[in-house]
Structure formats: C-alpha cells, structure tokens
Short mmCIF file of C-alpha atoms in Angstrom, two decimals:
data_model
loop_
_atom_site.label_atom_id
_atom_site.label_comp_id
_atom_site.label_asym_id
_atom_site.label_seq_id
_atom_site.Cartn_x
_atom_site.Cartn_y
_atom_site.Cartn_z
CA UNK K 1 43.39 71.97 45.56
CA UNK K 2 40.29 74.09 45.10
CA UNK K 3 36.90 72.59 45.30
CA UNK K 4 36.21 73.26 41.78
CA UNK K 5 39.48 71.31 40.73
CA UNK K 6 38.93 68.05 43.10
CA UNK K 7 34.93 68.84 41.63
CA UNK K 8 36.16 67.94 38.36
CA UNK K 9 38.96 65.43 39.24
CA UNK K 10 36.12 63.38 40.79
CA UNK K 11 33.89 63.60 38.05
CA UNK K 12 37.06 62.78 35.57
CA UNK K 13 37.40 60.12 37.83
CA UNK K 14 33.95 59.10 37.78
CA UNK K 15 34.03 59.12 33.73
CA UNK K 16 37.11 56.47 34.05
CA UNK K 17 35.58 54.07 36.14
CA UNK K 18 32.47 53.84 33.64
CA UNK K 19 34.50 53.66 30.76
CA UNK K 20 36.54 50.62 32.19
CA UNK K 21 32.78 48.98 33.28
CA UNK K 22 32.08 49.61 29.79
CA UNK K 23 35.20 48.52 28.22
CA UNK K 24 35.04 45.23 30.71
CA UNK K 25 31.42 44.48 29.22
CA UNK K 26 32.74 44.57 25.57
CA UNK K 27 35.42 42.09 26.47
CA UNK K 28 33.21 40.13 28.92
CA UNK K 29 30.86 39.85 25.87
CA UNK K 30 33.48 39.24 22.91
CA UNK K 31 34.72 36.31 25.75
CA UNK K 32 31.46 35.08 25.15
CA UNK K 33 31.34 35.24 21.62
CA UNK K 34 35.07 33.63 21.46
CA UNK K 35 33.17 30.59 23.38
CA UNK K 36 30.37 30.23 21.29
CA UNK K 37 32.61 30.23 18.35
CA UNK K 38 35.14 27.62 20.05
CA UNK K 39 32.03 25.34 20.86
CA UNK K 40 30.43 25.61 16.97
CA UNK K 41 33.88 24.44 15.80
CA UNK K 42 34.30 21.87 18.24
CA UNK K 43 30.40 20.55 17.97
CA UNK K 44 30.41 21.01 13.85
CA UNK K 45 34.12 19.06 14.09
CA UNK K 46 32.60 15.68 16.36
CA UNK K 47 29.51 16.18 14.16
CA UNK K 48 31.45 15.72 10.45
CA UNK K 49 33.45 13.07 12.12
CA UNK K 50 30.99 11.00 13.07
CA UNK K 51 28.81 11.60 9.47
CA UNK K 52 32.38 10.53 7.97
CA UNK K 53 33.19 7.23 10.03
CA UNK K 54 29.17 6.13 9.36
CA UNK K 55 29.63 7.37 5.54
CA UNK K 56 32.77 5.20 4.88
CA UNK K 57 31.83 2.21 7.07
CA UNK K 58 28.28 2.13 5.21
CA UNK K 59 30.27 2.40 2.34
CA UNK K 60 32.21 -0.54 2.83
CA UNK K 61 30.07 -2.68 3.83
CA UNK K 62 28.16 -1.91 0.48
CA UNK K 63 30.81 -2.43 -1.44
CA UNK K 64 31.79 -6.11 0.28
CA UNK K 65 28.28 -6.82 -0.15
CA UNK K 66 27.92 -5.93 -3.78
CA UNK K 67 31.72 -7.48 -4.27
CA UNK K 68 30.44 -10.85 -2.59
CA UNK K 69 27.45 -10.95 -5.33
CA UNK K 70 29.50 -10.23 -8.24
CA UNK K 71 31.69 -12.96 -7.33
CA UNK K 72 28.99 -15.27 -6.41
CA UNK K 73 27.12 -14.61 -9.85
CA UNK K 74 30.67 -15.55 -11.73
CA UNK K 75 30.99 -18.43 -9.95
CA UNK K 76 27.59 -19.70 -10.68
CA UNK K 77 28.63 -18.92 -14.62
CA UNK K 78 31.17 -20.61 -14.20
CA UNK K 79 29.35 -23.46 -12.97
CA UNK K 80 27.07 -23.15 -15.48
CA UNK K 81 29.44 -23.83 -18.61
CA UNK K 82 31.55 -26.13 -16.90
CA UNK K 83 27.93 -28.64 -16.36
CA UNK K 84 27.06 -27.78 -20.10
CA UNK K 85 30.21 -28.64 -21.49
CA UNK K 86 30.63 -31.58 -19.53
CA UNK K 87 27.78 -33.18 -20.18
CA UNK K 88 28.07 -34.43 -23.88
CA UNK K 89 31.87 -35.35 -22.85
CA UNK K 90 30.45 -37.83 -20.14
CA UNK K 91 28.37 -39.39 -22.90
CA UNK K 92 30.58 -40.02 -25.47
CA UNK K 93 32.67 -41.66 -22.74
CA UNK K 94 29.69 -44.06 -21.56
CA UNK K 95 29.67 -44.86 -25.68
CA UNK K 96 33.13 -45.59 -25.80
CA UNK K 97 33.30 -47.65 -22.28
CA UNK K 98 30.09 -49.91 -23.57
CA UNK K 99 32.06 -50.37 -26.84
CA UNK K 100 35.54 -51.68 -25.36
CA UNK K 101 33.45 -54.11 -23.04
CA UNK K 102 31.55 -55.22 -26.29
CA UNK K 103 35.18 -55.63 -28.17
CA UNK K 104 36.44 -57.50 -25.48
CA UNK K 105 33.53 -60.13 -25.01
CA UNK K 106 34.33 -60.26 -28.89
CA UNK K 107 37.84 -60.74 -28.65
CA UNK K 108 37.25 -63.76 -25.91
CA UNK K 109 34.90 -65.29 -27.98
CA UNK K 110 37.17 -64.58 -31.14
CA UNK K 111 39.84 -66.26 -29.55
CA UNK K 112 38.06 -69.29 -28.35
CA UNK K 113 36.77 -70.04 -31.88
CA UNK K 114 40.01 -69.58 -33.08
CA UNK K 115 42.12 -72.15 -30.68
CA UNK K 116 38.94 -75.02 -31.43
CA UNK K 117 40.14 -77.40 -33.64
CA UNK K 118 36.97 -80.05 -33.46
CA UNK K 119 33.83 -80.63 -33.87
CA UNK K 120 31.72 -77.34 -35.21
CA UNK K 121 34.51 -74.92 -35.90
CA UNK K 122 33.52 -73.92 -39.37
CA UNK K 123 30.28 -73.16 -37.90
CA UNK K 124 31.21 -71.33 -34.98
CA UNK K 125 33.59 -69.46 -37.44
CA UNK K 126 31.19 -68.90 -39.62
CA UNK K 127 28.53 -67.40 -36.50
CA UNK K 128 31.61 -65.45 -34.92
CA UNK K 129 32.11 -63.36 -38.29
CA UNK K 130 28.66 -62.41 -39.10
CA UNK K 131 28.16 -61.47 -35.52
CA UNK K 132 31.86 -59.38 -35.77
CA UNK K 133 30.45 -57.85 -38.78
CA UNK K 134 26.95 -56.81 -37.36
CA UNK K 135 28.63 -55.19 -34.15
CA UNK K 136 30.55 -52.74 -37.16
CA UNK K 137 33.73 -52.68 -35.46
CA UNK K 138 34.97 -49.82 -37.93
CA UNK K 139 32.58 -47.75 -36.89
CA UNK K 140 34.18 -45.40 -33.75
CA UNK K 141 32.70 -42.42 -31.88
CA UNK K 142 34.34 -38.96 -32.27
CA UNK K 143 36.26 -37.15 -29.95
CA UNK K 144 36.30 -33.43 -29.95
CA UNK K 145 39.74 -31.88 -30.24
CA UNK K 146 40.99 -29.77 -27.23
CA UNK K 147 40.75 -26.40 -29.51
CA UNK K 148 36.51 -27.55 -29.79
CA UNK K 149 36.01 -27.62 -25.96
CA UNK K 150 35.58 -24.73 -23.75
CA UNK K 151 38.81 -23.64 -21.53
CA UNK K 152 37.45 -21.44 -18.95
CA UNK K 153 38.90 -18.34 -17.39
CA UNK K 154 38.28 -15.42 -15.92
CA UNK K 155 38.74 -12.17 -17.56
CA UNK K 156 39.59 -9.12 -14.74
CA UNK K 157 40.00 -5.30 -15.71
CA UNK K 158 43.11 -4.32 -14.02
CA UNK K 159 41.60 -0.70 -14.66
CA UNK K 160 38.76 -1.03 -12.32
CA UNK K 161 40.98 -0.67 -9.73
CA UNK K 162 42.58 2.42 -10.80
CA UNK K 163 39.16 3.79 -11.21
CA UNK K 164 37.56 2.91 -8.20
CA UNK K 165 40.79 4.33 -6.40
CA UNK K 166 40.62 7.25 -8.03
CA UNK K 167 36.95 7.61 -7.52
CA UNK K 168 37.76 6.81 -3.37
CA UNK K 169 40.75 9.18 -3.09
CA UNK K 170 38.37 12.09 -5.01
CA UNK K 171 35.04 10.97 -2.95
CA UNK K 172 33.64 13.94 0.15
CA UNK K 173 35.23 16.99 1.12
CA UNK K 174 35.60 18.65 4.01
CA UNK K 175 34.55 22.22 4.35
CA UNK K 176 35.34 24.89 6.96
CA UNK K 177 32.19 26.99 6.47
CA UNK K 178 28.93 26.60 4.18
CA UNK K 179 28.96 28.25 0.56
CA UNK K 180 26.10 30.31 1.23
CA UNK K 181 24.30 32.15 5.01
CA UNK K 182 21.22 33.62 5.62
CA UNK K 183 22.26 37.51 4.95
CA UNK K 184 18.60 39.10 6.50
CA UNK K 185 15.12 38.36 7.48
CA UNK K 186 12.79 40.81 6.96
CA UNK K 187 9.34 40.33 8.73
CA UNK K 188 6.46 40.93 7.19
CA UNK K 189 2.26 40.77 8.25
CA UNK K 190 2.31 36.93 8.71
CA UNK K 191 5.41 35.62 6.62
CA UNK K 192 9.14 37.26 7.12
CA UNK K 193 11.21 37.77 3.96
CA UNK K 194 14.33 35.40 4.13
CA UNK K 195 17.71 36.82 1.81
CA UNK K 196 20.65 34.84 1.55
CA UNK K 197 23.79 35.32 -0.30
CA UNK K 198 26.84 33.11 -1.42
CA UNK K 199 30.02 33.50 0.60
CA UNK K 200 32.20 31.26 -1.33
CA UNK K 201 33.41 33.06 -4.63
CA UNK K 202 34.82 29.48 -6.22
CA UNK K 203 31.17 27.72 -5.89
CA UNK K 204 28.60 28.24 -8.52
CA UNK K 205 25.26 27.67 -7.62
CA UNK K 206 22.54 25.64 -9.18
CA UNK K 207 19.74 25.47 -6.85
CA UNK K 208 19.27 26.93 -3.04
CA UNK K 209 16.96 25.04 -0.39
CA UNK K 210 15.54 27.12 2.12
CA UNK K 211 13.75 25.28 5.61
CA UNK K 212 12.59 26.50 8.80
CA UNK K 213 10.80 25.70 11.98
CA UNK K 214 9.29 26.77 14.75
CA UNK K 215 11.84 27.30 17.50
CA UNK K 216 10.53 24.80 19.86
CA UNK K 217 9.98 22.35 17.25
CA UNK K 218 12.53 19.59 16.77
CA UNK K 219 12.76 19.26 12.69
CA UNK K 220 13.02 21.49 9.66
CA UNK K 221 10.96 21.29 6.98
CA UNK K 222 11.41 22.52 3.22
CA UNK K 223 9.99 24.97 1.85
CA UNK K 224 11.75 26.30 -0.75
CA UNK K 225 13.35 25.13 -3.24
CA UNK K 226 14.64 27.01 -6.58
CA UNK K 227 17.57 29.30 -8.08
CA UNK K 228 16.04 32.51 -6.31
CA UNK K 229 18.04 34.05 -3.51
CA UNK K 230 14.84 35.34 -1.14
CA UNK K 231 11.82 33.97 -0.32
CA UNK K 232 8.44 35.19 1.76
CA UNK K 233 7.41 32.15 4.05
CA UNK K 234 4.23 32.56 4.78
CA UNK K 235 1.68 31.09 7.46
CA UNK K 236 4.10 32.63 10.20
CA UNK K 237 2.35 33.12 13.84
CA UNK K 238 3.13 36.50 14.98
CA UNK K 239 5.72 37.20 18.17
CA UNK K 240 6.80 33.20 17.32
CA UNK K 241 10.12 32.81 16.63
CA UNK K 242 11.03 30.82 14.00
CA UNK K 243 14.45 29.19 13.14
CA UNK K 244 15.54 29.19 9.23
CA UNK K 245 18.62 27.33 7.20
CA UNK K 246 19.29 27.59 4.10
CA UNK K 247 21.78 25.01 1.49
CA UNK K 248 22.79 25.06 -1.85
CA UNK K 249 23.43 22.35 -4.94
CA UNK K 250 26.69 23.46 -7.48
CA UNK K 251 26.60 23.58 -11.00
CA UNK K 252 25.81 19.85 -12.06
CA UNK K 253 26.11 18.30 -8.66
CA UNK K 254 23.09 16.04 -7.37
CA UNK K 255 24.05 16.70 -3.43
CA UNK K 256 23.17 19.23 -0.83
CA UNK K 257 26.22 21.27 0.26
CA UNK K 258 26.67 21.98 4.17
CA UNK K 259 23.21 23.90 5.60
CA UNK K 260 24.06 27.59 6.97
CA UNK K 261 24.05 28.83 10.51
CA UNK K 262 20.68 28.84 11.91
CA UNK K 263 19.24 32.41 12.07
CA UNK K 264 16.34 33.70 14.11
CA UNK K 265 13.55 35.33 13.61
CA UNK K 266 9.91 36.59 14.44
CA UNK K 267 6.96 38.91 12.95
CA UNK K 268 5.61 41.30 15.38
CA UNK K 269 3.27 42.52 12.46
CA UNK K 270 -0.56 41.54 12.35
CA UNK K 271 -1.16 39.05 9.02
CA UNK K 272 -3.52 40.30 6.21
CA UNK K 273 -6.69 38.50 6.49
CA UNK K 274 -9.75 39.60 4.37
CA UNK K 275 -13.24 40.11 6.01
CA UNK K 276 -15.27 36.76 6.67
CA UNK K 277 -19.14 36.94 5.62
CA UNK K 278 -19.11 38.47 2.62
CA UNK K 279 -21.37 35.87 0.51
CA UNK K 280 -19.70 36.15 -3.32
CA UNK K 281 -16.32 34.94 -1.52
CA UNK K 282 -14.82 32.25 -0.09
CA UNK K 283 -12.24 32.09 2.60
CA UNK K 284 -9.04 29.74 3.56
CA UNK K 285 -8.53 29.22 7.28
CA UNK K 286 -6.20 31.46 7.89
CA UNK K 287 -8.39 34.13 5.92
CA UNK K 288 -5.48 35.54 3.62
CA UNK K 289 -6.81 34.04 0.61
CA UNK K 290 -10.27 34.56 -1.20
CA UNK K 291 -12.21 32.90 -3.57
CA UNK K 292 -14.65 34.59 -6.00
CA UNK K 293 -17.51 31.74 -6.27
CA UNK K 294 -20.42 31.08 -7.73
CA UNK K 295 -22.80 33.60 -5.85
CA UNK K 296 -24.65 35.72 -8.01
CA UNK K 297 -24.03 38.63 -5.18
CA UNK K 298 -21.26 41.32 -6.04
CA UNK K 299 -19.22 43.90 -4.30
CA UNK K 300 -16.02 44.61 -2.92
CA UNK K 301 -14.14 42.21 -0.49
CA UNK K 302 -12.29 44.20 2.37
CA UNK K 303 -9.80 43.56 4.46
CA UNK K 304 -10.46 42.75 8.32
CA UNK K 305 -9.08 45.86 9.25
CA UNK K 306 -6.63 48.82 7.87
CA UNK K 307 -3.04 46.56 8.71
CA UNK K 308 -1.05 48.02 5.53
CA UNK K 309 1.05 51.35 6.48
CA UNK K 310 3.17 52.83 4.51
CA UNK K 311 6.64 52.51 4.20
CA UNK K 312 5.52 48.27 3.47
CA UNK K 313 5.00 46.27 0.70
CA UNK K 314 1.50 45.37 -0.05
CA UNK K 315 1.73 41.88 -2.04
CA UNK K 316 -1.21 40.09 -4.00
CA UNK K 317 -0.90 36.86 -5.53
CA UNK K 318 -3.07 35.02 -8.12
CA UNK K 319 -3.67 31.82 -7.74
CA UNK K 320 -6.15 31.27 -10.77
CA UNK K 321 -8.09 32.94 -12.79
CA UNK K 322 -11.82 33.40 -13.84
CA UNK K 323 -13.62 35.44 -16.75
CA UNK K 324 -12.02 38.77 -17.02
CA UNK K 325 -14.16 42.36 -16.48
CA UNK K 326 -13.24 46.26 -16.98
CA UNK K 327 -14.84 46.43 -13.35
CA UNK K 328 -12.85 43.87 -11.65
CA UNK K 329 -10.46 45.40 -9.03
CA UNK K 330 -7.10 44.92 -6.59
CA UNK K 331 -6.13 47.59 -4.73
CA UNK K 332 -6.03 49.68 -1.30
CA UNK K 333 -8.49 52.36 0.26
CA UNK K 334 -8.95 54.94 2.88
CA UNK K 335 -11.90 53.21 4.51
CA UNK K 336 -14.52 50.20 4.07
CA UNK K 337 -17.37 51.87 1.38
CA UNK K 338 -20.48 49.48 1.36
CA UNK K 339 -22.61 49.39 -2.18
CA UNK K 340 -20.03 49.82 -4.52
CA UNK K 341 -19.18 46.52 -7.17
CA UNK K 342 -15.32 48.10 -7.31
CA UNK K 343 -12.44 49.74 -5.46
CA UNK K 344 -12.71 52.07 -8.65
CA UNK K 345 -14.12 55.06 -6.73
CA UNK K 346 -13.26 57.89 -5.05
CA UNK K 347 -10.58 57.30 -1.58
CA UNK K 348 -8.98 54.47 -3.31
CA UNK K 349 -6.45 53.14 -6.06
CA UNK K 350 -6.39 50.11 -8.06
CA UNK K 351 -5.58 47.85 -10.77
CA UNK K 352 -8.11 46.02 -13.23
CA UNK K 353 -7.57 42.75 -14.20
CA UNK K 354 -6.97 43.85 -18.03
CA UNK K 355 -4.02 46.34 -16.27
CA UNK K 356 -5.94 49.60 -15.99
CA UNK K 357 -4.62 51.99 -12.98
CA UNK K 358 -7.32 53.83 -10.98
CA UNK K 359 -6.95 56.77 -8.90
CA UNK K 360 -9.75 58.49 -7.27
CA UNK K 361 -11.81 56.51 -10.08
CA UNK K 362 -10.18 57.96 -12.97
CA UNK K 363 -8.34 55.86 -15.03
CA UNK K 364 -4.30 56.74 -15.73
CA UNK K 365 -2.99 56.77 -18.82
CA UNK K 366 0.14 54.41 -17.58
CA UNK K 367 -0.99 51.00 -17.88
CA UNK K 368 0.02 47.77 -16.31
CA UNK K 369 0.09 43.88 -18.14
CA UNK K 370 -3.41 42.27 -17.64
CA UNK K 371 -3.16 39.83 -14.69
CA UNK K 372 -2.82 36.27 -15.25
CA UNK K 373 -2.84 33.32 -13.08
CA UNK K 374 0.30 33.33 -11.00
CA UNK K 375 0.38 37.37 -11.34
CA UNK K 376 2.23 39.11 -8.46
CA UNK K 377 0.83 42.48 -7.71
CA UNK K 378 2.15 45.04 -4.91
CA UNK K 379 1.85 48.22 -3.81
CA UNK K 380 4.44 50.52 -2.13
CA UNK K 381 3.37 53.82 -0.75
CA UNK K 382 5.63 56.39 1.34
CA UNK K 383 4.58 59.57 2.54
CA UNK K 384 6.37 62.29 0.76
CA UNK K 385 4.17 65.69 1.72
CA UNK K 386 2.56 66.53 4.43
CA UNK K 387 0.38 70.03 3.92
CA UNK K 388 0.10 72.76 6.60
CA UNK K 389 -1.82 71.94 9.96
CA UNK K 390 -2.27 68.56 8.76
CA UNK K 391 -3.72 67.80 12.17
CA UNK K 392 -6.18 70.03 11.73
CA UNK K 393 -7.40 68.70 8.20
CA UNK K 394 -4.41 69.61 5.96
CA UNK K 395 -3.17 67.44 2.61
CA UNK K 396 -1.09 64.20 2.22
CA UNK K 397 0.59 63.37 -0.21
CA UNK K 398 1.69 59.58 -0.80
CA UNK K 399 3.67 58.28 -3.41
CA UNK K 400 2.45 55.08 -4.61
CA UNK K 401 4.20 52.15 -6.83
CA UNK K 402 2.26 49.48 -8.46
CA UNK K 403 4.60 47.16 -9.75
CA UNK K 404 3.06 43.96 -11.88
CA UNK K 405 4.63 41.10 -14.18
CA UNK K 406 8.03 43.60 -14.40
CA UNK K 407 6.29 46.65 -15.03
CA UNK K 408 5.69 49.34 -12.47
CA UNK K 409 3.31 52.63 -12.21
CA UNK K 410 4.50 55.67 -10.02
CA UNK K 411 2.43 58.62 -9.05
CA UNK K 412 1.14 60.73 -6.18
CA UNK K 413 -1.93 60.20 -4.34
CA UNK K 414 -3.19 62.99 -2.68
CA UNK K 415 -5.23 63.04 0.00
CA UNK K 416 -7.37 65.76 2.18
CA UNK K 417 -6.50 64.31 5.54
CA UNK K 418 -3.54 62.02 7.14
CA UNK K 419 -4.01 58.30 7.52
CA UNK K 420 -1.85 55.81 9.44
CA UNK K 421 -2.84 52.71 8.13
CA UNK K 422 -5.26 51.66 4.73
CA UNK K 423 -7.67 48.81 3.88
CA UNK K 424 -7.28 46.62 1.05
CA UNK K 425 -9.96 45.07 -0.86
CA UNK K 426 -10.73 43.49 -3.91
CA UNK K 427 -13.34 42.78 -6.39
CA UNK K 428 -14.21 40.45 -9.58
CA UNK K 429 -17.59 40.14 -11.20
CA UNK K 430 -16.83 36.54 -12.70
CA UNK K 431 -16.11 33.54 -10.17
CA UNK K 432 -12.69 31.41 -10.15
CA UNK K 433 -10.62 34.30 -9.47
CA UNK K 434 -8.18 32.99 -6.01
CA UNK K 435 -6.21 35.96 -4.14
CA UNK K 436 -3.88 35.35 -1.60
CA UNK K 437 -2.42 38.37 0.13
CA UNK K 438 0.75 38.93 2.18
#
C-alpha cells in the first residue's frame, strides 16, 4: 500500500477510535442518568411509603380516640336518664314501703281489738276506728304504667359504616409523577423568572405554589402563591444558586398535590439598584426600591450605574402612589444629566404618570393608561439598525416597547452613537410615590 493510502487508513482509523470514545461517553453518561433515575424512584417510593404508614396509623389512632369519646359521651347519657328516671320511682317505693308497715301495725292492732272480749273493748273499738279512719287507708300512691317510663336504647346508623368505608377505600392516591414541573428559569438582574407548566392533561388546576431556597440552605420557603404560571423572585444574590419547587391545588380540592423536581438555578446578572444620596428619595436596603418623601428638593433619581442592555426586560413596579404631575417621569437614558426635574429631555424616553410617552422630550401621540398603585411598567429595547462606521460615530437605531396595565407603545429610538448598556431613572414632584425595579 502507498503511503498516501495507509496516510488515510490511519487517519480513518484515527476518526473510529474517537467516535467510539465519543459514543462510550454518551452511554457512560445515559448509565448515569439511568442511575439517577433508578435512585429518584427508589428514594420517592421509601419516601411515600413511609408518609403512608404515618398517614394511616395517625389516622387510626384518631379515629379510636374520637370513637372512645363518642362512646364515652353516650354512656354518660345514658347514665344520665337512667338516674333521672329512677329517682321519682325510688320514692314512690319508700311511700309505698312506709305505708304497708303502717297497715300492718294497723292490722295487729286491728286484730287485737277484735279477739278482746273484756273490759274496754267498745272503747278500744271505738279509738281503733277513728285512728283507721285518720291514717285514710283508701287513699294509695300511683304507679306509672310501663308505656310512662323511659325504656332506653341505643339508636346506631348502619349507614355510617358504609360511608366511612367508602370514604377509607376513596381516601389518598398514589401518583407516579407530579401534575405540574418547573418548565424554565430565566435569570434576571437580581431575581430569575421561574415558568412552569402542567404535565398532567386530566388535572385542572386551581392554584400553583411556588418555593425556593438557597442551595445550601436546608428548607423551602413560599413565595408564591396564585393561579399564574411564572413568577420573578426577587432579592436573589448573584452567582448563588438557588433551588426552586413548585405544587399545585385541583379544582375544589383544599390539599397540595406532589411538589415538582427540584430545578437549579443562578443570576450571573448585576441587580438594579438606584443611586444612594439623592436627598428627595428614600432607599430600601437592597437599594431597588425608592421612595419620593417629603423633601422639598427635586430632580431625577438614577440608577447606580448603566446595568439594563438591550435584548432585557426593564420592569418597574408601583408600590403606592402620591399626587400626580405632567412632569413626573419613569424611564431609561443614555447617561446621568444633573439639573434637570425629569427624564423628559433630550437622550432619554419615558412615561408620565398620567401615561404620556416621551422621546427625546417630545411627547408621542400613542398614549399609555395613567399609572396607578400596583402599575407594572417595562421597557424592551433591541437593536434593529446599526448606521455606517458606527464605531466611528455612526446611528443606532433601537426599537423600544413600553408596555403598561395591557397596553403597549412601539417605536424607534434613534440615536447618534452606539451604547451597550443605559441608565434608568425616575422622577415625581409630589412625595408617596414607591418604585421598585427589577
């Protein structure tokens, strides 16, 4: 064989061993998933045995103890009537026992008058029947007739049997996977967007309950809780990962069903956080949410630094509301501009709080809702022009959505040089307006 042919035999040969390294990997790795999957059924399998046997023995044990009081509340009723009807039964018998020991003290006597033949008989006759006739010897107590006194029983529903075995035989289920699983998490600048979806086409949904937890942290917490099928947790510590479940309740059900697999996930992305020191606004710890107070001082609230790119979702939040102005303003920049009261200016684009759209600090014609307390507003830009030489000074184009209470605004921003990242800001001439921003 030529060197050119053995050349490429090798090399052939070469290809074949790699592709059996690779082809061992796969299977090496699908081994591994094979095991995980035989340990989840074998953990989840111990795990719903032992919640069973603890269910059902808790159960019984309730249901001897509330079984023993029933009975021992019947028995004391019983008690009860038998003492109460006894009672006027014993005395009627003490009256009739102390009137057959008076009749037979009479009948002595009676009979020992009778058989004296001397002496003072007609007296002692005489005595004897005025004494017979004071006692009133017609006069005899009453006894009640069986049909007037109580005959206790006990009266037992053969049905509650039926229905408590019915009830038994129809109580838990057993289920081979959870009705709905965490479908994507999506981070975001301090939170990450959590979508689930329902896997089970026979259960209808009520309610879903989202938790989560830090990885290295040993219990979940709530923290959702409603018939929505995402939620943005927020106050998420970037490059932490975080661990989130997620359970729902069926139509006109009162318990949980099984909680979904466990899913992973962290936000590389820096969180919003306005600009401390600014003296008309207040700050929360974590510096994502500002509060216009009572200072007299006005201007526009900036963020720390430009974190919103394009291609994300800029989210504002009200949390209450104050006096309303045609000045006040939400919205996103080019750059921090000192000694202006409003974003509406030139380099930036925003929304009033009566719904007016700025660009450049002209008003559009599109308008939005006015903003109200619990008011989501966002802002989605993409770049969808870049002019010649940009690098060298040339236009951008971005197009920018501003989407509030269902209603959204759409139009293209142009601007004379390229940016890679904007400032947000916001400002509100009245005080009790609360932003948070995510």
């Amino acid at each position: 064989m030529d060197p050119e042919g053995e050349a490429l035999l090798l090399q052939e040969a070469r290809e074949s061993v790699e592709a059996a390294r690779s082809y061992r990997r796969e299977l090496q790795q699908r081994l591994r998933g094979l095991q995980q999957a035989r340990k989840q059924i074998r953990e989840s399998a111990a795990l719903t045995r032992d919640v069973l046997e603890q269910h059902f023995n808790d159960l019984k044990g309730t249901l001897r103890k509330l079984l023993d009081e029933r009975l021992v509340l019947l028995l004391q009723e019983v008690d009860a009537i038998e003492q109460e009807s006894i009672k006027p039964l014993d005395e009627c018998q003490k009256l009739i026992e102390h009137g057959v020991s008076t009749a037979d003290d009479l009948l002595q006597e009676g009979e020992s008058v009778i058989h004296e033949v001397m002496g003072e008989q007609n007296e002692k006759l005489c005595n004897f029947t005025k004494k017979a006739l004071h006692i009133q010897l017609d006069s005899l107590p009453e006894v009640p007739a069986l049909v007037d006194v109580p005959c206790l029983s006990a009266q037992l529903d053969d049905c509650l049997l039926t229905i408590v075995k019915n009830q038994i035989f129809n109580h838990g289920t057993v289920a081979s996977r959870p009705p709905v699983q965490i479908e994507e998490l999506t981070e975001k600048p301090g939170g990450i967007l959590v979508r689930w979806c329902k896997v089970d086409d026979d259960f209808i949904p009520q309610d879903y309950r989202l938790q989560y937890r830090k990885s290295t942290a040993n219990h979940f917490e709530d923290v959702y809780v409603g018939s929505e099928m995402e939620f943005i947790v927020l106050h998420i510590d970037p490059n932490v990962d975080y661990q989130f479940r997620v359970c729902a309740r069926g139509d006109g059900r009162q318990e949980w069903s099984p909680w979904s697999i466990p899913q992973t996930g962290r936000s590389t992305l820096v969180p919003h956080e306005w600009t401390a020191g600014l003296e008309g606004y207040s700050l929360s710890s974590r510096r994502n949410i500002a509060l216009r107070n009572d200072s007299q001082s006005c201007g526009v609230l900036y963020s720390k630094a430009p974190t919103y790119f394009c291609g994300q979702t800029l989210t504002f939040r009200i949390e209450t509301v104050g006096q309303p102005d045609k000045r006040d303003s939400i919205g996103v920049c080019l750059e921090q501009q000192n000694g202006y009261d409003s974003l509406q200016r030139d380099k930036a684009v925003c929304i009033s709080t009566n719904g007016a759209v700025f660009v450049n600090g002209k008003e559009m014609t599109n308008q939005l809702p006015a903003v109200t307390c619990g008011s989501t507003v966002t802002f989605d830009m993409e770049v969808v022009h870049l002019g010649p030489n940009n690098n060298e000074g040339g236009n951008t184009k971005l197009r920018v959505t501003i989407s509030s209470n269902n209603r959204e605004v759409v139009f293209d921003w142009v601007l004379d040089h390229s940016c890679g990242s904007l400032y947000f800001g916001c400002s509100f001439s009245y005080p009790g307006w609360k932003v948070l921003v995510f």
